[in-house]
Amino acid sequence: MSTFEMVLTYGGIAYGVMLIYTSFVKNRVTEAFRLDTLFIPGATERSRPLNLFAGIAVIGYNIYAMLY
């Protein structure tokens, strides 16, 4: 894996951690990273847990890409 690919993988892991963080913490910074607000019109607090599952999926994919 090249250096650029490793940087992208680490960035993906960091974004996955941020998505998990947004499902638990509500502030001005984390609201900008929420995926549910991009895909669900009128996203509410009930759609916030989708970020948890998306974060786990993003981290899992990036770890898989790093190992194989």
JSON list of C-alpha atoms in Angstrom, two decimals, residues 1-12 65-66:
[
{"chain": "A", "resi": 1, "resn": "MET", "atom": "CA", "xyz": [0.00, 0.00, 0.00]},
{"chain": "A", "resi": 2, "resn": "SER", "atom": "CA", "xyz": [1.43, 3.35, -1.01]},
{"chain": "A", "resi": 3, "resn": "THR", "atom": "CA", "xyz": [1.84, 6.31, 1.32]},
{"chain": "A", "resi": 4, "resn": "PHE", "atom": "CA", "xyz": [-1.08, 8.15, -0.25]},
{"chain": "A", "resi": 5, "resn": "GLU", "atom": "CA", "xyz": [-3.37, 5.16, 0.24]},
{"chain": "A", "resi": 6, "resn": "MET", "atom": "CA", "xyz": [-2.30, 4.88, 3.88]},
{"chain": "A", "resi": 7, "resn": "VAL", "atom": "CA", "xyz": [-3.05, 8.57, 4.45]},
{"chain": "A", "resi": 8, "resn": "LEU", "atom": "CA", "xyz": [-6.51, 8.08, 2.93]},
{"chain": "A", "resi": 9, "resn": "THR", "atom": "CA", "xyz": [-7.08, 5.01, 5.08]},
{"chain": "A", "resi": 10, "resn": "TYR", "atom": "CA", "xyz": [-6.10, 6.83, 8.26]},
{"chain": "A", "resi": 11, "resn": "GLY", "atom": "CA", "xyz": [-8.35, 9.71, 7.23]},
{"chain": "A", "resi": 12, "resn": "GLY", "atom": "CA", "xyz": [-11.21, 7.27, 6.74]},
{"chain": "A", "resi": 65, "resn": "ALA", "atom": "CA", "xyz": [-8.37, -2.26, 3.28]},
{"chain": "A", "resi": 66, "resn": "MET", "atom": "CA", "xyz": [-5.31, -1.68, 5.43]}
]
